[in-house]
Coordinates of C-alpha atoms in Angstrom, one line a residue:
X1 CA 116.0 99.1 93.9
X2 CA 116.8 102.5 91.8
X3 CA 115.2 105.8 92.8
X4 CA 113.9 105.2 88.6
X5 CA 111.5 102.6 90.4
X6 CA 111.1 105.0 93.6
X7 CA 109.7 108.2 91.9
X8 CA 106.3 107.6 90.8
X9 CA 103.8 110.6 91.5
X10 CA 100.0 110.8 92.0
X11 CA 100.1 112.6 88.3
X12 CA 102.1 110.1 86.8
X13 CA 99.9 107.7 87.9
X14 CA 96.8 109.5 86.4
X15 CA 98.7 110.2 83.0
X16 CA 99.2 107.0 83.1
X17 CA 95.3 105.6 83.5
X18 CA 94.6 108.8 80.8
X19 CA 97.0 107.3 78.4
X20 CA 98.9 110.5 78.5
X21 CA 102.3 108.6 78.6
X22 CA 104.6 107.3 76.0
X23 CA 105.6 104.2 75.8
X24 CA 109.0 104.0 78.1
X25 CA 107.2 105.7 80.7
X26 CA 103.7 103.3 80.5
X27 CA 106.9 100.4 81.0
X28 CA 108.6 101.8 84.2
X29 CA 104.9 102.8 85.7
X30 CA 104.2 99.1 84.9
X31 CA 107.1 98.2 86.3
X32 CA 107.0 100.2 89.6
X33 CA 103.4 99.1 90.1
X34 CA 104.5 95.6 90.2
X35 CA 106.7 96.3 93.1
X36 CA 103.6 98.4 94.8
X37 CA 100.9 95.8 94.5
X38 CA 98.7 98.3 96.8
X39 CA 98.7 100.7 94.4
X40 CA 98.5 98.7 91.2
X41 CA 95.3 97.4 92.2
X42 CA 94.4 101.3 93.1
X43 CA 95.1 102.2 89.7
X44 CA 93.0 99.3 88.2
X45 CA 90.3 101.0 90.2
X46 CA 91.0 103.9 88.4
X47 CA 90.9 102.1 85.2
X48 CA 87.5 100.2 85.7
X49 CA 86.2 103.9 87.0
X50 CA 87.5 105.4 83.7
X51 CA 85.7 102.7 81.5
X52 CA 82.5 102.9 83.2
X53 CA 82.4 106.8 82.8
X54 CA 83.3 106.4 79.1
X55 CA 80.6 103.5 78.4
X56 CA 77.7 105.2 80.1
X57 CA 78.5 108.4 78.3
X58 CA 79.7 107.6 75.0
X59 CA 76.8 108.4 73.4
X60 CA 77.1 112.0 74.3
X61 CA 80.1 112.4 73.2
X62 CA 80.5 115.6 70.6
X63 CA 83.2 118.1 69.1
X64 CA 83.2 121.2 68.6
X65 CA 84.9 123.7 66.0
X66 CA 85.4 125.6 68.8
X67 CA 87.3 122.9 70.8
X68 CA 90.3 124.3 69.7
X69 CA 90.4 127.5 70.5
X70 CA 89.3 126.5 74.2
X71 CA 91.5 124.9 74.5
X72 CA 94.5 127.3 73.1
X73 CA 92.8 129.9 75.3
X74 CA 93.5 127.6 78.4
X75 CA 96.5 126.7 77.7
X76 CA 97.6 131.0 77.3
X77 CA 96.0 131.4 80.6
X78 CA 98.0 128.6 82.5
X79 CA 101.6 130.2 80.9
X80 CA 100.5 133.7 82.6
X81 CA 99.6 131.7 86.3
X82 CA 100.6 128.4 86.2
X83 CA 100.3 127.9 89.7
X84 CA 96.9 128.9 90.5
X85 CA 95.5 127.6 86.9
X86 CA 96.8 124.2 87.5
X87 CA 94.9 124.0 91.0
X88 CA 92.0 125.2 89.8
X89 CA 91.8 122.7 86.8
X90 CA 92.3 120.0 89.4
X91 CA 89.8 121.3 91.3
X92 CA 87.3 121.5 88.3
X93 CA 88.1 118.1 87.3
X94 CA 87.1 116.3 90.2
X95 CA 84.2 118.4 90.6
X96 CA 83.2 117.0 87.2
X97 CA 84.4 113.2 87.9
X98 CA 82.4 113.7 90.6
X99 CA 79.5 114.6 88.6
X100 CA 79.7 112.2 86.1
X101 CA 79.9 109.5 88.6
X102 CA 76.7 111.0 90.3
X103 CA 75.1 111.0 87.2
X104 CA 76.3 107.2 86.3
X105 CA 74.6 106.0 89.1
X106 CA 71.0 108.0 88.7
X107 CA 71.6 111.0 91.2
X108 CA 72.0 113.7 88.0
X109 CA 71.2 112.0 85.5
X110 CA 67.4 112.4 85.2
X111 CA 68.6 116.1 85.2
X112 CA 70.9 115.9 82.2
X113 CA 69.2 113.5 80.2
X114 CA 65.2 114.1 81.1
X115 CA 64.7 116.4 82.8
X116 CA 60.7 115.6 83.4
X117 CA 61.2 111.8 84.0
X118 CA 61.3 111.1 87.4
X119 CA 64.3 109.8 89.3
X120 CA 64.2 105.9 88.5
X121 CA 67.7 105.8 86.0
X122 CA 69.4 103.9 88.6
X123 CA 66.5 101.3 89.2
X124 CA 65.6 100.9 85.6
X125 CA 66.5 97.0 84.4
X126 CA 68.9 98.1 81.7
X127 CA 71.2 99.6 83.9
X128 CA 72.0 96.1 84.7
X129 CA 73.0 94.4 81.2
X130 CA 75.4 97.9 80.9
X131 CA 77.3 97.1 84.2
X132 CA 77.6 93.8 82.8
X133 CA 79.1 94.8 79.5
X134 CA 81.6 97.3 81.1
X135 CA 82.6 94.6 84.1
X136 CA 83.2 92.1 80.6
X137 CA 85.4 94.9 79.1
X138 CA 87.5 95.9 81.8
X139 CA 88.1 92.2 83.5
X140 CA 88.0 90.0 80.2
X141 CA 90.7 91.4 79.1
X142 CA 93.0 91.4 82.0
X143 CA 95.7 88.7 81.3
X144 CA 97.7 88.5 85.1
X145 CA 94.3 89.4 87.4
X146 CA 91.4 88.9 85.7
X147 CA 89.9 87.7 88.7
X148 CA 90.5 87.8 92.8
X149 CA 90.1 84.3 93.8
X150 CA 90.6 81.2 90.8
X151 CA 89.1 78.0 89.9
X152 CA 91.3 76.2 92.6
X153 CA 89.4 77.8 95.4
X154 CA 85.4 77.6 93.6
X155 CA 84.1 76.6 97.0
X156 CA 85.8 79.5 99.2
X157 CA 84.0 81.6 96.0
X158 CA 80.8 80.5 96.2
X159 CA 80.9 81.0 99.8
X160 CA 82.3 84.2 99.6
X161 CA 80.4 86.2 97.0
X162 CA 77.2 84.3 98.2
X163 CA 77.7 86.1 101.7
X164 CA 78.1 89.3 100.1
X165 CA 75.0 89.3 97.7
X166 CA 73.2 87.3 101.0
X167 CA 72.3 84.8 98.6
X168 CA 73.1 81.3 98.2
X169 CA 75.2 81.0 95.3
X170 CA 75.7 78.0 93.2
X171 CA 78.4 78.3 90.4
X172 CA 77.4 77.4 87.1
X173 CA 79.4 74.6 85.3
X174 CA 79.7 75.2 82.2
X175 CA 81.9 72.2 80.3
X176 CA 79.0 71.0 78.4
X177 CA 79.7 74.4 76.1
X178 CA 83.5 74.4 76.3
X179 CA 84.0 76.8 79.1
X180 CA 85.3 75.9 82.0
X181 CA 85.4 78.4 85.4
X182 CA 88.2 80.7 85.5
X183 CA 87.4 82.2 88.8
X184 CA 85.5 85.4 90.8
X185 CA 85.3 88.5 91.8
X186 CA 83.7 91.1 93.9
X187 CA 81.8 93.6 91.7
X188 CA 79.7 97.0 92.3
X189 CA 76.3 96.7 90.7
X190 CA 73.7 98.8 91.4
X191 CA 76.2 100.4 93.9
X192 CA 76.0 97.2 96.0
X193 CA 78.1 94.5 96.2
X194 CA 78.1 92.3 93.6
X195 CA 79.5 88.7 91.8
X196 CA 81.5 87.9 88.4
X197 CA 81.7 84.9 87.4
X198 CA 84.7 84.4 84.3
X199 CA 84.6 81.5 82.0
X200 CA 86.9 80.3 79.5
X201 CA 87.4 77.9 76.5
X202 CA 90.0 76.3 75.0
X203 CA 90.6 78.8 72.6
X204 CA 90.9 81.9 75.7
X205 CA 87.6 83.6 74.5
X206 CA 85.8 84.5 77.8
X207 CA 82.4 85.5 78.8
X208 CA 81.2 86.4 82.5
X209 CA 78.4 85.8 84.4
X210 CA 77.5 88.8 86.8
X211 CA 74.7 88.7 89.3
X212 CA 73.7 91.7 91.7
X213 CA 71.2 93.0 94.2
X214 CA 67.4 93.7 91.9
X215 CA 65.0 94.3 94.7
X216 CA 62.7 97.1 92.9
X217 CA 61.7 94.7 89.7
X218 CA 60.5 91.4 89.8
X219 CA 60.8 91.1 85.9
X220 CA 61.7 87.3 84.9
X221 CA 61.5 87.7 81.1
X222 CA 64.8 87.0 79.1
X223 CA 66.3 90.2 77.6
X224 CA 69.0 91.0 75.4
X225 CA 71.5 94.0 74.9
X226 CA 74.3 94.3 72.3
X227 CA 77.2 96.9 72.3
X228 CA 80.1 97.1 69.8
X229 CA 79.7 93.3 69.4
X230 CA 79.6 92.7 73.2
X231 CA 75.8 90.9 73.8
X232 CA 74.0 90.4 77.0
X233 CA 71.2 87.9 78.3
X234 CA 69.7 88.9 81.6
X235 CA 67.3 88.6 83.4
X236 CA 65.5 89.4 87.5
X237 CA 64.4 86.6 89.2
X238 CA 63.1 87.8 92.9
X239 CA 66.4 89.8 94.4
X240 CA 68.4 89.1 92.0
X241 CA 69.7 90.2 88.5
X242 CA 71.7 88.1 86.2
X243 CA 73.8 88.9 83.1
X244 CA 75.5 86.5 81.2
X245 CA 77.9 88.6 78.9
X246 CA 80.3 87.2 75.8
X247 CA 81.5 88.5 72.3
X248 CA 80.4 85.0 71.3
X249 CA 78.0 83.9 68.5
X250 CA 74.1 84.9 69.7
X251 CA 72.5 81.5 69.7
X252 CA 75.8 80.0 71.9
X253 CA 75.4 83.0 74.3
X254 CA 71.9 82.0 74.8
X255 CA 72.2 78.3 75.0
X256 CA 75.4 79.4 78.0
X257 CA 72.3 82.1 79.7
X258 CA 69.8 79.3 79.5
X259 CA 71.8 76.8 81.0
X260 CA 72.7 79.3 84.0
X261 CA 69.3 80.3 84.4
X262 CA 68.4 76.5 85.2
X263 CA 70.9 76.2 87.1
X264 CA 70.5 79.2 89.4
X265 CA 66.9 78.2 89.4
X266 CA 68.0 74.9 90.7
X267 CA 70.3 76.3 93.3
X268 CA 67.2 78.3 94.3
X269 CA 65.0 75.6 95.0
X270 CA 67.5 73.4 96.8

């Protein structure tokens, strides 16, 4: 093993979950991290982090004329003090991912957003069908660990993720649409622990089938949210949200939410 593979730093690591690399360097971080599986999945952490911020706040985002020239003025005032700038911009960056990730989750977000609504962002139904949509970006795309246990092990799964949403979980089979189960993992929704389910058809198009801890809404209506061509059919039955979540055609994504929904229900009863 070469030092090249040795000398990965903490800022490294961030530049590289920013994007702030070039390509050689992207390839020997993606090659160090597959020597440090600790910290690759650390850094997918990161990256699932990043995407969620980004989601949630993308329809705030804004430039500015002045952009520029605060940022030219920053930049003259880390050339006179490097030192003590650098620290300080650390500091004021976590203190804004801190924030951010406050306000993701409904602690500053009534605040920011309205300020005379009271504080119910984080228990409000459509939070669920949005940590649906960024859970389908983040983990659809993942080609070597899109999920942490596979199909080979669907009973150990259902066992698993049932005991962490304490509920019974039944996994929905999905072959009479083409998709067959690619496997699980453990989610955060609603800053508890949650399921996601992956699915796949011959073709590799995937859609996911999340389910999370509901307990303040009893709604049981079908629902549907659509985001840059990503849609989502949830719905709260008792406990328990569900999102089913797919750039597929509308009327297949409903037939595949339909189809879980009975399913579930089924599971339910038994």
């Amino acid at each position: 093993m070469t030092d090249e593979f040795n000398t990965v730093s903490e800022d490294e690591l961030h530049a590289y979950v920013d994007g702030h690399l070039s390509q050689p360097e992207r390839e020997r971080i993606e090659a160090w991290l597959e020597r440090h599986p600790g910290r690759a999945e650390e850094v997918r952490q990161w990256q699932a982090q990043a995407a969620a911020l980004k989601s949630h706040f993308a329809s705030y985002a804004r430039s500015d004329d002045g952009d520029r020239t605060l940022v030219a003025t920053r930049g003259a005032a880390s050339k006179v003090a490097p030192t003590s700038s650098s620290g300080m911009l650390r500091r004021v960056a976590a203190g804004l991912l801190i924030f951010a990730a406050g306000a993701l989750t409904g602690l500053y977000a009534p605040a920011i957003m309205a300020p005379d609504r009271p504080l119910q962002i984080a228990e409000e139904p459509d939070t669920l069908p949005r940590q649906a949509q960024s859970a389908f970006l983040i983990y659809a795309s993942e080609v070597r660990h899109p999920v942490e246990v596979g199909a080979n092990e669907q009973g150990h799964l259902a066992t698993w993720l049932g005991k962490r949403l304490d509920h019974a979980l039944r996994i929905p089979d999905l072959s009479a649409f083409g998709f067959s189960l690619v496997g699980g993992r453990l989610v955060p929704v609603n800053s508890k622990a949650g399921a996601m389910l992956m699915y796949e058809d011959g073709t590799g198009q995937r859609l996911t089938v999340l389910l999370g801890r509901n307990t303040d809404n009893r709604e049981t209506s079908f629902r549907i949210a659509s985001q840059g061509g990503v849609e989502t059919f949830y719905w709260i039955d008792g406990g328990i949200g569900y999102a089913v979540t797919g750039e597929v055609p509308r009327e297949l994504l409903q037939k595949v939410a339909d189809e879980c929904y009975r399913q579930f229900e089924g599971s339910s009863a038994s």
